[in-house]
Short mmCIF file of C-alpha atoms in Angstrom, two decimals:
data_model
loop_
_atom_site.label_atom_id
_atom_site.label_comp_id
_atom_site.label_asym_id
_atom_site.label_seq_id
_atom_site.Cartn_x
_atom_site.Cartn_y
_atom_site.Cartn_z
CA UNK A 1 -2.83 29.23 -1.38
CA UNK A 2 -0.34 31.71 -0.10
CA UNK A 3 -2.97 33.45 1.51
CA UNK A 4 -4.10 30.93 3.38
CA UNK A 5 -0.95 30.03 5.63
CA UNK A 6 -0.76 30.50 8.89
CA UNK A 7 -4.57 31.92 8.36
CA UNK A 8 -8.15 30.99 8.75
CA UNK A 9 -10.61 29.85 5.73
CA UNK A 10 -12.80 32.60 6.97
CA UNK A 11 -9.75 35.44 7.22
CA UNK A 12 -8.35 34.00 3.89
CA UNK A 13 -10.94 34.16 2.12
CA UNK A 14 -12.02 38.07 3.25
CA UNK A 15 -8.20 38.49 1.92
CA UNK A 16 -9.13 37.22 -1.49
CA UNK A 17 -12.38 38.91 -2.11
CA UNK A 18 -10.55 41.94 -1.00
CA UNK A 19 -7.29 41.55 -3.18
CA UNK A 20 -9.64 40.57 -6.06
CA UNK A 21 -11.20 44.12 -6.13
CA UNK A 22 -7.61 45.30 -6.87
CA UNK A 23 -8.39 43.98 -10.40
CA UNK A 24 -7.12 40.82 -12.57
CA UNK A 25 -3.65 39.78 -11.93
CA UNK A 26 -2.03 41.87 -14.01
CA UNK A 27 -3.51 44.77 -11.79
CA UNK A 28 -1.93 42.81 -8.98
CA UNK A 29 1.25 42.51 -9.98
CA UNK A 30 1.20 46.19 -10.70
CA UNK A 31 -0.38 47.84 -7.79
CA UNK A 32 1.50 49.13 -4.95
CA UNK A 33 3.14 46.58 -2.41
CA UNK A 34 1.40 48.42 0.38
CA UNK A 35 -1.81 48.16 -1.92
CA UNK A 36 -1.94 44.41 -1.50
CA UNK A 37 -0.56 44.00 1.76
CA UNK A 38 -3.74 46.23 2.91
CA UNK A 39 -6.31 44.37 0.73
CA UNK A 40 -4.93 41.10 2.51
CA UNK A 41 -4.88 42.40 5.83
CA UNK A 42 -7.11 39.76 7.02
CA UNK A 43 -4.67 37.06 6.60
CA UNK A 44 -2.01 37.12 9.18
CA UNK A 45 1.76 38.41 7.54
CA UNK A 46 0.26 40.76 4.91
CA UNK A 47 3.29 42.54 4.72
CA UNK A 48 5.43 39.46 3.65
CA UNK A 49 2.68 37.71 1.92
CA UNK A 50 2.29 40.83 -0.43
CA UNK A 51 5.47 40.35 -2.24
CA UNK A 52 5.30 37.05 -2.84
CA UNK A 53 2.01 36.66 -4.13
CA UNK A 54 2.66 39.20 -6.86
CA UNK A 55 6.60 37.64 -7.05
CA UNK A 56 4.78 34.36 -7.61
CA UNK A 57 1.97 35.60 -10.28
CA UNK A 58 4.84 37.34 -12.08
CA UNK A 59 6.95 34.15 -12.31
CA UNK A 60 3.97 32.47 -13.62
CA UNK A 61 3.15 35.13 -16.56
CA UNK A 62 6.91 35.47 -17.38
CA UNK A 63 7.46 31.97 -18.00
CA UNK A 64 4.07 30.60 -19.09
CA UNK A 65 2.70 33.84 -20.81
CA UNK A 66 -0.23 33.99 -18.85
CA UNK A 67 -1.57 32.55 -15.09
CA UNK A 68 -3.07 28.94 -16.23
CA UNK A 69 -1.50 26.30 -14.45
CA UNK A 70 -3.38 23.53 -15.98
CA UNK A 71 -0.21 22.07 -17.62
CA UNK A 72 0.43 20.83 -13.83
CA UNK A 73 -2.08 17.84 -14.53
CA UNK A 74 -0.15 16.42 -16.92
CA UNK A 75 3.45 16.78 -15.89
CA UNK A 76 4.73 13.64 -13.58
CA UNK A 77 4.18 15.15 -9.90
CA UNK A 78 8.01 14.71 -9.16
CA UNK A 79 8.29 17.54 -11.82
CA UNK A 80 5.17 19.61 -11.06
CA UNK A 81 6.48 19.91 -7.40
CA UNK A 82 9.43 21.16 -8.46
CA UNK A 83 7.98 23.85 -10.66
CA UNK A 84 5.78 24.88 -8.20
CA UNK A 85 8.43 25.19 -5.61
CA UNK A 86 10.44 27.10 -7.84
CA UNK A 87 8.52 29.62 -7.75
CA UNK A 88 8.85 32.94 -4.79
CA UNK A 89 7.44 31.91 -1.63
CA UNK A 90 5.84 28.39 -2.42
CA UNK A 91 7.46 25.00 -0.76
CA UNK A 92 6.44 21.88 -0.31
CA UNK A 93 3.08 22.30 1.77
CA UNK A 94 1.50 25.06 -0.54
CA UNK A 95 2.86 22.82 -3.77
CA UNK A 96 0.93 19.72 -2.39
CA UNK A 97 -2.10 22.12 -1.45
CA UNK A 98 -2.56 23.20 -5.55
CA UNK A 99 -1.30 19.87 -7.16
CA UNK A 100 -4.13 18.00 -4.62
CA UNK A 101 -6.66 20.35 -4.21
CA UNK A 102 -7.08 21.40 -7.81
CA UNK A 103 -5.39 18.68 -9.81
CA UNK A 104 -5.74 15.59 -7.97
CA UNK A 105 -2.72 14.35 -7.86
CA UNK A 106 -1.36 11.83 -5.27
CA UNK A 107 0.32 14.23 -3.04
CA UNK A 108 -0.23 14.80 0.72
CA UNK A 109 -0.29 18.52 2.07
CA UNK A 110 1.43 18.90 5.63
CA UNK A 111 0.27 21.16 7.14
CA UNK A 112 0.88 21.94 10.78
CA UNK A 113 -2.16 20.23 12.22
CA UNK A 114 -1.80 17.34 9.61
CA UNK A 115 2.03 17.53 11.61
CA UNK A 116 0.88 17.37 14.74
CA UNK A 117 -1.91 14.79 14.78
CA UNK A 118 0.16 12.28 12.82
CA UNK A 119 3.20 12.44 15.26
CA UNK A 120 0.82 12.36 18.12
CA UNK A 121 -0.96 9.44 16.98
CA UNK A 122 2.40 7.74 16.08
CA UNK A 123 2.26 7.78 12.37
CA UNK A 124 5.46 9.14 11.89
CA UNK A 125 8.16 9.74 14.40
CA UNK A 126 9.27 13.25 15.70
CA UNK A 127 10.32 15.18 12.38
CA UNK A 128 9.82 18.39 10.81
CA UNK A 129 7.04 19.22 8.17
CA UNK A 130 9.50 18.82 5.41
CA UNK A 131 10.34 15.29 6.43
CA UNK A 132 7.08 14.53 7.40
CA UNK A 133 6.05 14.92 3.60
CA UNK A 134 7.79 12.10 1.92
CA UNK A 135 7.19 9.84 5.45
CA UNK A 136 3.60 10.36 5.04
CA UNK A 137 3.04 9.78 1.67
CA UNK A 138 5.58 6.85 1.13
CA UNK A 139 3.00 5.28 3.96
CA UNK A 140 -0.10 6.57 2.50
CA UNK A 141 -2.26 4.84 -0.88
CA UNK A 142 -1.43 7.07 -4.55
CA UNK A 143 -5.42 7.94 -4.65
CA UNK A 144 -5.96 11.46 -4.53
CA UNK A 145 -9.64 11.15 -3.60
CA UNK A 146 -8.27 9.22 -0.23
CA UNK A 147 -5.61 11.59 0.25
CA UNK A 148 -8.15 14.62 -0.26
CA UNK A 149 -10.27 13.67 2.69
CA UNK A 150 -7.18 12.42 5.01
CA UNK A 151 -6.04 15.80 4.97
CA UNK A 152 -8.99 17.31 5.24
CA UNK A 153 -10.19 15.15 8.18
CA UNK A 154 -6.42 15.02 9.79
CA UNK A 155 -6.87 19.34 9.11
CA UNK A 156 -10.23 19.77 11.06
CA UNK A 157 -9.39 17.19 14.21
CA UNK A 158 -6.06 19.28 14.33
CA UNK A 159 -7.94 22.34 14.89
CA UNK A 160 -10.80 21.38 16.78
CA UNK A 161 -9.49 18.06 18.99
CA UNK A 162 -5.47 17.68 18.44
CA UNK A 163 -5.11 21.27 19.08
CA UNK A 164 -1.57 22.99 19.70
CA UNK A 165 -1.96 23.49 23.30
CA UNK A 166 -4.28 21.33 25.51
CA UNK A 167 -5.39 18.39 23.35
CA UNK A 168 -9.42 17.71 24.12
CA UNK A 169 -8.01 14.11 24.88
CA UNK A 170 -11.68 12.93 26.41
CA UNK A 171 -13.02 13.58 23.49
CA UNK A 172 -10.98 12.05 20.53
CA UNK A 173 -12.23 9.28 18.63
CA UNK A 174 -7.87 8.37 17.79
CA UNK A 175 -7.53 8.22 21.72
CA UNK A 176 -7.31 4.81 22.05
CA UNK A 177 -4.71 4.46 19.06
CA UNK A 178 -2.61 8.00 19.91
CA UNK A 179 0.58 7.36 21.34
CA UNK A 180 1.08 10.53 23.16
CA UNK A 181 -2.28 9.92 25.51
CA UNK A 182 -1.12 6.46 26.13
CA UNK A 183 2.01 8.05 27.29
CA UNK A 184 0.17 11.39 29.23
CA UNK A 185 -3.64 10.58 29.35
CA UNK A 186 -5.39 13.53 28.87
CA UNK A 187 -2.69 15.70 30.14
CA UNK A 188 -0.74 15.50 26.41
CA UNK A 189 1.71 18.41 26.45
CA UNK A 190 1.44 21.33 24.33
CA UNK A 191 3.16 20.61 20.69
CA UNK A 192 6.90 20.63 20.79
CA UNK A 193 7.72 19.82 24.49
CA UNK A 194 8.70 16.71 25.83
#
């Protein structure tokens, strides 16, 4: 999950496969820095993702003996968030990502296209990602196979319709609904500017 911010699915997961070769994780956590930042050069910040994933994979072993994490579907979420974010370079968004993704809990991942589309659209007001977390799941249903596909769907409009820069407004099926194009039309500004 580390890997894959601010990174492709493609380029993250080149980065795995690649960081994988440099053995289990105990190989990992003892290779070279440099080692690890070059078998993840696909993903974008290899050089600070590095020392955080093997930060992160040492935390785990050190306080759980080994690298299982199943012990996160059975702890109340309010708790398993805050292991997770405990740990070196994980916050909310990549806490969400596991706890959802491979425990299916009712959480709701942020990410920066889930961001943007939902304050577009008007689901939530202008706030950061942090914020944006407890607005959006406070409004959303506890069922994680609902809140799988919402961010899933909310993830792939982001990138292909909602995008950062130039929205493809004449071709979104929330156009009709999205605040900002009832404000712009199909001249929505880039993300972030009024």
């Amino acid at each position: 999950t580390i890997l894959s911010q601010r990174t492709t699915q493609q380029d993250e997961e080149l980065a795995y496969q690649e960081l994988r070769q440099l053995g289990d994780w105990d190989a990992i956590i003892a290779a070279p820095t440099e080692a690890v930042a070059h078998a993840i050069r696909r993903s974008n910040y290899p050089e600070s993702k590095a020392p955080r994933i093997q930060a992160t994979l040492r935390a785990i072993r050190d306080e759980r003996g080994s690298y299982d994490l199943d012990f996160l579907a059975e702890l109340p979420v309010k708790d398993a968030l805050k292991w997770l974010t405990a740990l070196p370079g994980v916050g909310i968004k990549t806490a969400s990502l596991v706890l959802l993704f491979n425990y299916a809990r009712p959480v709701f991942p942020v990410d920066t296209h889930v961001h943007r589309v939902t304050t577009r659209v008007g689901v939530i007001g202008r706030m950061g990602e942090q914020a944006a977390h407890r607005a959006l799941l406070q409004l959303l249903p506890p069922d994680p196979p609902f809140l799988f596909e919402l961010h899933l769907n909310l993830l792939r409009h982001g990138q292909k319709v909602c995008t950062w820069v130039r929205p493809k407004c004449p071709v979104c099926v929330l156009r009709a609904r999205c605040d900002a194009h009832a404000i712009y039309g199909n001249n929505v500004p880039s993300f972030g500017e009024k």
